[in-house]
PDB file of C-alpha atoms in Angstrom:
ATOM      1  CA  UNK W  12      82.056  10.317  60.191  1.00  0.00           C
ATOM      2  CA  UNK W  13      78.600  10.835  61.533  1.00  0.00           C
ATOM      3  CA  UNK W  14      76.119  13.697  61.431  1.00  0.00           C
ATOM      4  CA  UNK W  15      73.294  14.627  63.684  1.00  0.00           C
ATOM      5  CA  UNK W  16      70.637  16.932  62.725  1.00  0.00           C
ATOM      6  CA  UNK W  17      68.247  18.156  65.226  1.00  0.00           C
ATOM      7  CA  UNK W  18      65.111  20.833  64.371  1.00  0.00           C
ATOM      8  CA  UNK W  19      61.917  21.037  66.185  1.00  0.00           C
ATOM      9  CA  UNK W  20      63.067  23.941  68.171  1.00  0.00           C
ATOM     10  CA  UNK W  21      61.127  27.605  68.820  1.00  0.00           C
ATOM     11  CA  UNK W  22      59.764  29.579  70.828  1.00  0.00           C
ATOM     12  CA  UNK W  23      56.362  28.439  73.165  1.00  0.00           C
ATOM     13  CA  UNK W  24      53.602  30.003  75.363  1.00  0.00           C
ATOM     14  CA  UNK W  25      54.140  28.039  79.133  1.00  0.00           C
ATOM     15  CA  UNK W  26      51.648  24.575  79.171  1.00  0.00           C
ATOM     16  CA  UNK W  27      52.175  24.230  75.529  1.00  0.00           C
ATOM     17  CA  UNK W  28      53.981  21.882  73.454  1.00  0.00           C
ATOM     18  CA  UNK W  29      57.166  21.024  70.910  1.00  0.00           C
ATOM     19  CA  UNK W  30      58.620  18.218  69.505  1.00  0.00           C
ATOM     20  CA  UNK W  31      62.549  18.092  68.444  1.00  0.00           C
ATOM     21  CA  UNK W  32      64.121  15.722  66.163  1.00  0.00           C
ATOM     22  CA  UNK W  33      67.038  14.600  65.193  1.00  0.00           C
ATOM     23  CA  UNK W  34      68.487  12.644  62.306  1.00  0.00           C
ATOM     24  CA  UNK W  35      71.619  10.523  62.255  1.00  0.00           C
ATOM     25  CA  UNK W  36      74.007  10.273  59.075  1.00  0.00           C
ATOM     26  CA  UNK W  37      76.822   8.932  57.560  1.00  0.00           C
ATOM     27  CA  UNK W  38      79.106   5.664  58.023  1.00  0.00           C
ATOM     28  CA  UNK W  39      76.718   4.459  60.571  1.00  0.00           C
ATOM     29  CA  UNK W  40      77.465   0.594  61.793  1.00  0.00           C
ATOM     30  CA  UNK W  41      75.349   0.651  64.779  1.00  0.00           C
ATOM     31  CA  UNK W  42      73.822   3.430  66.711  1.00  0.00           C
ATOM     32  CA  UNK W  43      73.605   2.506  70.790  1.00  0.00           C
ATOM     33  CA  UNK W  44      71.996   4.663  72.797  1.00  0.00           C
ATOM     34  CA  UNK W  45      70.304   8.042  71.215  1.00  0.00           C
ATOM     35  CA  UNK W  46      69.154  10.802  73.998  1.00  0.00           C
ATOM     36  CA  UNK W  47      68.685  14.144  74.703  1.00  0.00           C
ATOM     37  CA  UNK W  48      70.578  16.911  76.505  1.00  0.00           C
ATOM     38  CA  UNK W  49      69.880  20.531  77.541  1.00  0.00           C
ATOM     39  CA  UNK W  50      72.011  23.459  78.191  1.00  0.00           C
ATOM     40  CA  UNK W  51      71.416  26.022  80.733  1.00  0.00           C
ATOM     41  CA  UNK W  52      73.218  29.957  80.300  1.00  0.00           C
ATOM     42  CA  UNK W  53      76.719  29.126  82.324  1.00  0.00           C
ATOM     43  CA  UNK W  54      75.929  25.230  82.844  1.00  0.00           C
ATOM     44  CA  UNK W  55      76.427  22.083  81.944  1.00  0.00           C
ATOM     45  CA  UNK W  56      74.852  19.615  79.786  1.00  0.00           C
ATOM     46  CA  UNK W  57      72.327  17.593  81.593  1.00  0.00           C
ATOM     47  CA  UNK W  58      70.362  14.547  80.528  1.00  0.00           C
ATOM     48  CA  UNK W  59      67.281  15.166  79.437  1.00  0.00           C
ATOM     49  CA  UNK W  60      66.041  11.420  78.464  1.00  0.00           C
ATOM     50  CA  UNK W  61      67.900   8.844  76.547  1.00  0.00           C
ATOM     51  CA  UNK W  62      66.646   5.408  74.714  1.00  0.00           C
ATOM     52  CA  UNK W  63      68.595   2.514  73.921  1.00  0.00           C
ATOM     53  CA  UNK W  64      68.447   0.346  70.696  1.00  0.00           C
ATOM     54  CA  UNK W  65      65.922  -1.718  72.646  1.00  0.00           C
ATOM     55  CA  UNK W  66      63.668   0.687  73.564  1.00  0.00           C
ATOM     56  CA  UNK W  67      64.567   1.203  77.133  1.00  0.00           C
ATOM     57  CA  UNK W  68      64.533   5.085  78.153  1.00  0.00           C
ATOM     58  CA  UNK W  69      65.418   7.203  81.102  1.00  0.00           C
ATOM     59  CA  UNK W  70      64.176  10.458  81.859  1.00  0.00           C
ATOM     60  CA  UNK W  71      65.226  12.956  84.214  1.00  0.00           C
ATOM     61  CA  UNK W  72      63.185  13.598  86.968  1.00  0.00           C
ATOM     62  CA  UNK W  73      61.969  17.273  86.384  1.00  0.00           C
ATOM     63  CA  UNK W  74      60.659  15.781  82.848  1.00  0.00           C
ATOM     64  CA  UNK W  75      58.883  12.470  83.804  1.00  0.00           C
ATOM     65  CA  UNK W  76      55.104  12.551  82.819  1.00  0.00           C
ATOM     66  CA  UNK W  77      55.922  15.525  79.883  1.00  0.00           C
ATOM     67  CA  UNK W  78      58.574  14.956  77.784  1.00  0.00           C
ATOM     68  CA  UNK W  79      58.463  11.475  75.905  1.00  0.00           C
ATOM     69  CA  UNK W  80      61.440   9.989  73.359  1.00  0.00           C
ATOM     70  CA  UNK W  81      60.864   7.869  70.475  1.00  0.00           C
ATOM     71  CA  UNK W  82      63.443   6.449  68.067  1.00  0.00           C
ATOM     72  CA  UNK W  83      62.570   4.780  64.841  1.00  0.00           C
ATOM     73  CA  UNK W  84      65.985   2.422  64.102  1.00  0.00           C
ATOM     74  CA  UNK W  85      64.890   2.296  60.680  1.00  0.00           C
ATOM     75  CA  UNK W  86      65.413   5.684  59.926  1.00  0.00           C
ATOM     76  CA  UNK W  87      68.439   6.691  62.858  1.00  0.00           C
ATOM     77  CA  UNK W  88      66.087   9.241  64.140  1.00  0.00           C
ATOM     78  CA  UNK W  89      64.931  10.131  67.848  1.00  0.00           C
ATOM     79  CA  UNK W  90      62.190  12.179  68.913  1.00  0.00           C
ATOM     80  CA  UNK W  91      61.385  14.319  72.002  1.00  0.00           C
ATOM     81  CA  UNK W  92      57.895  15.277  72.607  1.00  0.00           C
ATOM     82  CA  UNK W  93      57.719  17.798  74.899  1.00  0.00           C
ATOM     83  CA  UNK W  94      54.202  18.659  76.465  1.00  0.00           C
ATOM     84  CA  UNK W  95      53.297  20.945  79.547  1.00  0.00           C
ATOM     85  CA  UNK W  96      56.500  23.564  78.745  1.00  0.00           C
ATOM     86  CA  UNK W  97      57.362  25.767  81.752  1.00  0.00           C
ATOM     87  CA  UNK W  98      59.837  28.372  81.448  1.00  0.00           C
ATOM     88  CA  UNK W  99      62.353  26.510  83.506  1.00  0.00           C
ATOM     89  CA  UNK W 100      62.645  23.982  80.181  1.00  0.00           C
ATOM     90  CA  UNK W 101      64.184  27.107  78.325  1.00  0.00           C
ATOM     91  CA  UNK W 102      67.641  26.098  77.194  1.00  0.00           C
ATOM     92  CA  UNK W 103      69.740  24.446  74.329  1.00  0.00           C
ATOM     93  CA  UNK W 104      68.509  20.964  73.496  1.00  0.00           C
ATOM     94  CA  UNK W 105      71.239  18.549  72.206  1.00  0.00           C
ATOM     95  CA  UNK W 106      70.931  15.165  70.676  1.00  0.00           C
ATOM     96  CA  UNK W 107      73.120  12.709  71.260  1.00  0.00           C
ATOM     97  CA  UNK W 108      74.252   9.391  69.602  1.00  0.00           C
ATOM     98  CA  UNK W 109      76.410   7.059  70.633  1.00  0.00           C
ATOM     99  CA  UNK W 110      77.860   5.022  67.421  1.00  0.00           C
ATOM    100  CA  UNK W 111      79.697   1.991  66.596  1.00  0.00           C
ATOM    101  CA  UNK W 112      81.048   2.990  63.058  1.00  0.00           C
ATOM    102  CA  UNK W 113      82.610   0.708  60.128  1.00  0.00           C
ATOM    103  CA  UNK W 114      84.981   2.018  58.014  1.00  0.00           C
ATOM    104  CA  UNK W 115      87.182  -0.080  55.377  1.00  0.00           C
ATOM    105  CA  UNK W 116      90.226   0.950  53.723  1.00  0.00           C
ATOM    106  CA  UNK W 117      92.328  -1.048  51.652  1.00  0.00           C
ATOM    107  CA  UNK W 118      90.350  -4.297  52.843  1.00  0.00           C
ATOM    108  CA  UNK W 119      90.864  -3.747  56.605  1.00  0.00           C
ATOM    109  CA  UNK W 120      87.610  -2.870  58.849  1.00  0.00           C
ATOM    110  CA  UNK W 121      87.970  -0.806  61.347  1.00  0.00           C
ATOM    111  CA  UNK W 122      85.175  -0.704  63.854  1.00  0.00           C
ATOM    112  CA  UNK W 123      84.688   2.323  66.434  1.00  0.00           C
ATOM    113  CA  UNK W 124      82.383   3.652  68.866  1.00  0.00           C
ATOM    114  CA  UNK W 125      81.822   7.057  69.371  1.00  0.00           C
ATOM    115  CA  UNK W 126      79.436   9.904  70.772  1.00  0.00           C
ATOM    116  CA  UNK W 127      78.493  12.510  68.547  1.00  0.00           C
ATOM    117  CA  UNK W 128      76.765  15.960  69.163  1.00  0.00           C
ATOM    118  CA  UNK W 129      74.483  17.538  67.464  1.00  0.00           C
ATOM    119  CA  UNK W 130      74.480  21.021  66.926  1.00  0.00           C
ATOM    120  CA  UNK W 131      71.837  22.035  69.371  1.00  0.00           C
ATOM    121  CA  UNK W 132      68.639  23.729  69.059  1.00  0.00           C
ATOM    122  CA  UNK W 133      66.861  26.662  70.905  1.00  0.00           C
ATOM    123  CA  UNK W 134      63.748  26.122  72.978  1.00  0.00           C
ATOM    124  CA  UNK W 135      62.523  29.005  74.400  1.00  0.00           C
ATOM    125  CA  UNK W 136      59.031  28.869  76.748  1.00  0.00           C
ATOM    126  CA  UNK W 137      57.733  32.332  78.029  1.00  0.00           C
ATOM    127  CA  UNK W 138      55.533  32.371  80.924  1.00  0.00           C
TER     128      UNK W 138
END
């Protein structure tokens, strides 16, 4: 199994900053793409920005030129830096990873690829 971790979130004045992070875990083979989702009251998940293992990333547009993510594949962790907050960024902030795990049992691999949630952190930005 796999574990994401995520912290970084809080509470913000609008045209400040945060930074989330999150921390993958466990029988970890590969990790693919790692990104970031938000949750509005009554919504669904949206994108936020994503990164693949190459260091390609995708933002959505309401967060190009603020919000910046950085993964370190050393350490299965990815980043959001989130600069110029308005109080239209207040929501849940998931991170996501999608892993190819390795598992062996009685001398047979079995390789899978999965996403996995994290458990989601607050950001809150009062104007």
């Amino acid at each position: 199994q796999v574990q994401l971790v995520e912290s970084g979130g809080g509470l913000v004045q609008a045209g400040g900053s945060l930074r989330l992070s999150c921390a993958a875990s466990g029988s970890i083979f590969k990790i693919n793409a790692m990104g970031w989702y938000r949750q509005f009251p009554g919504k669904q998940r949206d994108l936020v920005a994503d990164i693949t293992s190459s260091g390609i990333t995708n933002y959505a547009d309401s967060v190009k030129g603020r919000f910046t993510i950085f993964r370190d594949n050393a350490k299965n962790t990815v980043d959001l830096q989130m600069n110029t907050l308005k109080a239209e960024d207040t929501a849940v902030y998931y991170c996501l990873a999608d892993v190819t795990t390795r598992t062996i049992d009685h001398g047979i691999a079995t390789i899978s690829r999965n996403d996995y949630w994290g458990q989601g952190t607050q950001v809150t930005v009062s104007s």
